[in-house]
């Protein structure tokens, strides 16, 4: 059994979606990051930077893994799913882009534009522009590829999708990006994605296009 320690955020949803996709038995332990539970010593033993998500694999000597990209790779290798050996180089690149660019920069856009608008024009403009560039670059890539790493759905898509589900917060207009919209709409219909998106069982629905 896998224990997923998480909160209801895009980084957390990546892992609940993956767990649904691969069909491993798991249980969710909620970490309330708004009440600083991530700083408790017992959680910091598992996650040295006090970040969700973390998994503990009770079928593998209680191995604990932090960092969502590393968790996705671990689960994909464990089950041999969504991480084709032949496509690994491509999958790794698109997974790394998500971890280094898509998540961190769209995360800043959330901070300046959605949560704290009016506090810093510089911050708002900077991350709005970067978020738009991310939409444009993903759209261009998806005009030539069905999924991020080519023809097959992979952990790179699983990592990126939850960030785009916040498109209503972004105010960029997902619909204007035809290829990104196509990709979004295909992934948002997957049964495992619908289930994993609602990681805390609150009835959370994937926002429509
Ligand atoms: N690179 C990390 C980022 C994880 C992350 O930023 N987690 C946030 C929630 S989405 C968190 O735990 N924030 C609490 C804090 O920083 O105190 C990953 O992908 O796992």
Short mmCIF file of C-alpha atoms and ligand atoms in Angstrom, two decimals:
data_model
loop_
_atom_site.label_atom_id
_atom_site.label_comp_id
_atom_site.label_asym_id
_atom_site.label_seq_id
_atom_site.Cartn_x
_atom_site.Cartn_y
_atom_site.Cartn_z
CA UNK A 1 0.00 0.00 0.00
CA UNK A 2 1.14 3.52 -0.80
CA UNK A 3 0.48 6.37 1.59
CA UNK A 4 0.17 9.76 -0.09
CA UNK A 5 0.76 12.75 2.17
CA UNK A 6 -0.66 15.68 0.32
CA UNK A 7 -2.73 18.83 0.05
CA UNK A 8 -5.24 19.92 -2.55
CA UNK A 9 -2.82 21.67 -4.94
CA UNK A 10 -1.55 21.03 -8.48
CA UNK A 11 1.63 19.35 -7.19
CA UNK A 12 -0.44 17.14 -4.91
CA UNK A 13 -2.95 16.26 -7.63
CA UNK A 14 -0.19 15.02 -9.95
CA UNK A 15 0.38 12.10 -7.61
CA UNK A 16 -3.23 11.22 -6.85
CA UNK A 17 -3.88 11.21 -10.62
CA UNK A 18 -0.87 8.93 -11.17
CA UNK A 19 -1.98 6.57 -8.39
CA UNK A 20 -5.43 6.32 -9.97
CA UNK A 21 -3.89 5.75 -13.40
CA UNK A 22 -1.66 2.89 -12.27
CA UNK A 23 -4.30 1.34 -10.03
CA UNK A 24 -2.12 0.76 -6.95
CA UNK A 25 -3.86 0.67 -3.61
CA UNK A 26 -3.27 3.91 -1.71
CA UNK A 27 -4.48 5.99 1.15
CA UNK A 28 -4.36 9.76 1.47
CA UNK A 29 -3.12 11.60 4.55
CA UNK A 30 -4.00 15.27 4.39
CA UNK A 31 -1.29 17.76 5.33
CA UNK A 32 -2.85 21.13 6.04
CA UNK A 33 -0.25 23.51 4.60
CA UNK A 34 -2.44 26.48 5.57
CA UNK A 35 -2.01 25.45 9.21
CA UNK A 36 1.75 24.80 8.87
CA UNK A 37 1.47 21.03 9.29
CA UNK A 38 4.29 20.69 6.75
CA UNK A 39 6.70 22.06 9.39
CA UNK A 40 5.97 19.39 11.98
CA UNK A 41 9.12 17.39 12.78
CA UNK A 42 7.57 14.05 11.80
CA UNK A 43 6.67 15.41 8.35
CA UNK A 44 10.06 17.09 7.91
CA UNK A 45 11.71 13.72 8.44
CA UNK A 46 10.02 12.65 5.19
CA UNK A 47 10.30 15.94 3.33
CA UNK A 48 13.37 18.01 4.23
CA UNK A 49 12.07 21.16 2.47
CA UNK A 50 8.64 20.84 4.17
CA UNK A 51 6.79 20.37 0.90
CA UNK A 52 3.95 18.15 -0.15
CA UNK A 53 3.57 15.72 -1.89
CA UNK A 54 5.36 12.78 -0.28
CA UNK A 55 4.68 9.07 -0.64
CA UNK A 56 5.56 6.23 1.70
CA UNK A 57 5.68 2.81 0.03
CA UNK A 58 4.67 0.31 2.70
CA UNK A 59 5.39 -2.55 0.28
CA UNK A 60 8.98 -1.42 -0.10
CA UNK A 61 10.40 -1.11 3.37
CA UNK A 62 8.43 2.10 4.03
CA UNK A 63 10.54 3.93 1.45
CA UNK A 64 9.65 7.65 1.61
CA UNK A 65 9.94 9.79 -1.50
CA UNK A 66 9.56 13.57 -1.81
CA UNK A 67 9.52 15.83 -4.95
CA UNK A 68 6.62 15.14 -7.29
CA UNK A 69 8.83 14.47 -10.34
CA UNK A 70 10.86 11.88 -8.44
CA UNK A 71 7.62 10.33 -7.12
CA UNK A 72 6.17 10.07 -10.63
CA UNK A 73 9.34 8.37 -11.88
CA UNK A 74 9.35 5.98 -8.91
CA UNK A 75 5.72 4.95 -9.45
CA UNK A 76 6.18 4.67 -13.22
CA UNK A 77 9.23 2.43 -12.82
CA UNK A 78 7.51 0.36 -10.14
CA UNK A 79 4.54 -0.40 -12.39
CA UNK A 80 6.11 -0.02 -15.82
CA UNK A 81 3.45 2.47 -16.86
CA UNK A 82 3.44 5.87 -18.56
CA UNK A 83 7.27 5.89 -18.85
CA UNK A 84 8.12 3.96 -22.02
CA UNK A 85 11.78 2.97 -22.10
CA UNK A 86 12.12 4.01 -25.76
CA UNK A 87 10.66 7.46 -25.10
CA UNK A 88 12.38 8.07 -21.76
CA UNK A 89 14.68 10.82 -22.97
CA UNK A 90 11.73 12.81 -24.33
CA UNK A 91 9.56 12.13 -21.28
CA UNK A 92 12.37 13.26 -18.96
CA UNK A 93 12.77 16.55 -20.81
CA UNK A 94 9.07 17.39 -20.65
CA UNK A 95 8.88 16.29 -17.04
CA UNK A 96 11.87 18.51 -16.17
CA UNK A 97 10.33 21.47 -17.99
CA UNK A 98 7.24 21.04 -15.87
CA UNK A 99 9.25 20.84 -12.66
CA UNK A 100 11.57 23.75 -13.50
CA UNK A 101 9.36 26.12 -15.51
CA UNK A 102 5.65 25.32 -15.78
CA UNK A 103 5.02 24.72 -12.06
CA UNK A 104 7.30 27.32 -10.46
CA UNK A 105 6.43 30.18 -12.84
CA UNK A 106 2.70 29.55 -13.08
CA UNK A 107 2.86 29.26 -9.28
CA UNK A 108 4.24 32.81 -9.14
CA UNK A 109 1.47 33.95 -11.50
CA UNK A 110 -1.01 32.52 -8.98
CA UNK A 111 0.70 34.46 -6.19
CA UNK A 112 0.81 37.85 -7.92
CA UNK A 113 -2.28 37.75 -10.14
CA UNK A 114 -4.77 35.56 -8.27
CA UNK A 115 -3.96 35.83 -4.56
CA UNK A 116 -2.26 39.23 -4.25
CA UNK A 117 -3.30 41.40 -7.16
CA UNK A 118 -2.63 45.11 -6.70
CA UNK A 119 0.44 44.57 -4.53
CA UNK A 120 3.16 44.57 -7.18
CA UNK A 121 2.68 45.70 -10.76
CA UNK A 122 6.13 44.42 -11.64
CA UNK A 123 5.41 40.95 -10.26
CA UNK A 124 1.98 40.79 -11.86
CA UNK A 125 3.25 41.84 -15.30
CA UNK A 126 6.33 39.64 -15.18
CA UNK A 127 4.55 36.41 -14.28
CA UNK A 128 1.53 37.13 -16.49
CA UNK A 129 3.91 37.40 -19.45
CA UNK A 130 5.79 34.27 -18.48
CA UNK A 131 2.55 32.31 -17.99
CA UNK A 132 1.38 33.42 -21.46
CA UNK A 133 4.69 32.29 -22.95
CA UNK A 134 4.24 28.90 -21.29
CA UNK A 135 0.76 28.53 -22.84
CA UNK A 136 2.15 29.55 -26.24
CA UNK A 137 5.15 27.22 -26.08
CA UNK A 138 3.05 24.26 -24.94
CA UNK A 139 0.51 25.01 -27.67
CA UNK A 140 3.20 25.14 -30.36
CA UNK A 141 4.69 21.86 -29.20
CA UNK A 142 1.28 20.20 -29.08
CA UNK A 143 0.56 21.30 -32.64
CA UNK A 144 3.08 18.64 -33.70
CA UNK A 145 2.61 16.09 -30.93
CA UNK A 146 -0.44 14.33 -29.54
CA UNK A 147 1.01 14.41 -26.03
CA UNK A 148 4.01 16.16 -24.51
CA UNK A 149 6.47 13.34 -25.16
CA UNK A 150 5.05 12.34 -28.54
CA UNK A 151 2.31 9.91 -29.38
CA UNK A 152 1.66 8.50 -25.93
CA UNK A 153 0.26 9.90 -22.70
CA UNK A 154 3.05 9.83 -20.10
CA UNK A 155 4.11 11.09 -16.67
CA UNK A 156 5.08 14.38 -18.37
CA UNK A 157 1.39 14.96 -19.17
CA UNK A 158 0.34 13.85 -15.69
CA UNK A 159 2.75 16.39 -14.17
CA UNK A 160 1.67 19.28 -16.39
CA UNK A 161 -2.10 18.83 -16.54
CA UNK A 162 -3.00 19.92 -12.97
CA UNK A 163 -1.25 23.26 -13.55
CA UNK A 164 -3.39 24.00 -16.59
CA UNK A 165 -6.56 23.10 -14.69
CA UNK A 166 -6.16 26.44 -12.90
CA UNK A 167 -6.73 28.20 -16.25
CA UNK A 168 -9.61 30.27 -14.88
CA UNK A 169 -7.20 31.86 -12.41
CA UNK A 170 -4.72 32.57 -15.19
CA UNK A 171 -7.01 34.83 -17.27
CA UNK A 172 -5.07 33.93 -20.39
CA UNK A 173 -7.90 32.26 -22.28
CA UNK A 174 -7.11 28.58 -22.71
CA UNK A 175 -9.60 28.29 -25.59
CA UNK A 176 -7.44 30.57 -27.74
CA UNK A 177 -4.74 27.90 -27.68
CA UNK A 178 -6.26 25.22 -29.89
CA UNK A 179 -3.67 22.48 -29.44
CA UNK A 180 -3.33 22.97 -25.71
CA UNK A 181 -7.14 22.93 -25.48
CA UNK A 182 -7.33 19.66 -27.42
CA UNK A 183 -4.76 18.09 -25.09
CA UNK A 184 -6.57 19.47 -22.02
CA UNK A 185 -9.91 18.20 -23.12
CA UNK A 186 -8.65 14.66 -23.90
CA UNK A 187 -6.87 14.33 -20.56
CA UNK A 188 -9.70 15.83 -18.54
CA UNK A 189 -12.02 13.05 -19.74
CA UNK A 190 -9.84 10.20 -18.43
CA UNK A 191 -11.60 8.40 -15.61
CA UNK A 192 -8.43 8.17 -13.48
CA UNK A 193 -7.76 11.87 -13.93
CA UNK A 194 -11.29 12.81 -12.87
CA UNK A 195 -10.93 10.61 -9.78
CA UNK A 196 -7.38 11.65 -8.89
CA UNK A 197 -8.22 15.34 -9.32
CA UNK A 198 -10.59 15.02 -6.39
CA UNK A 199 -7.73 13.84 -4.18
CA UNK A 200 -9.34 14.81 -0.88
CA UNK A 201 -12.78 13.49 -1.82
CA UNK A 202 -14.45 16.88 -1.61
CA UNK A 203 -16.27 16.60 -4.92
CA UNK A 204 -13.67 18.70 -6.78
CA UNK A 205 -14.40 18.87 -10.50
CA UNK A 206 -11.93 19.57 -13.29
CA UNK A 207 -12.75 23.04 -14.69
CA UNK A 208 -14.17 22.96 -18.22
CA UNK A 209 -12.33 24.55 -21.10
N1 LIG B 1 9.11 20.90 -6.40
C1 LIG B 1 8.15 20.44 -5.42
C2 LIG B 1 7.23 21.57 -5.08
C3 LIG B 1 6.24 21.17 -4.03
C4 LIG B 1 5.50 22.38 -3.47
O1 LIG B 1 5.77 23.53 -3.84
N2 LIG B 1 4.55 22.10 -2.58
C5 LIG B 1 3.79 23.16 -1.97
C6 LIG B 1 2.31 22.98 -2.23
S1 LIG B 1 1.98 22.91 -3.95
C7 LIG B 1 4.02 23.14 -0.47
O2 LIG B 1 4.17 22.08 0.12
N3 LIG B 1 4.02 24.32 0.15
C8 LIG B 1 4.17 24.45 1.56
C9 LIG B 1 5.34 25.32 1.94
O3 LIG B 1 6.16 25.64 1.08
O4 LIG B 1 5.41 25.69 3.11
C10 LIG B 1 7.38 19.24 -5.99
O5 LIG B 1 7.07 19.29 -7.18
O6 LIG B 1 7.09 18.30 -5.24
#
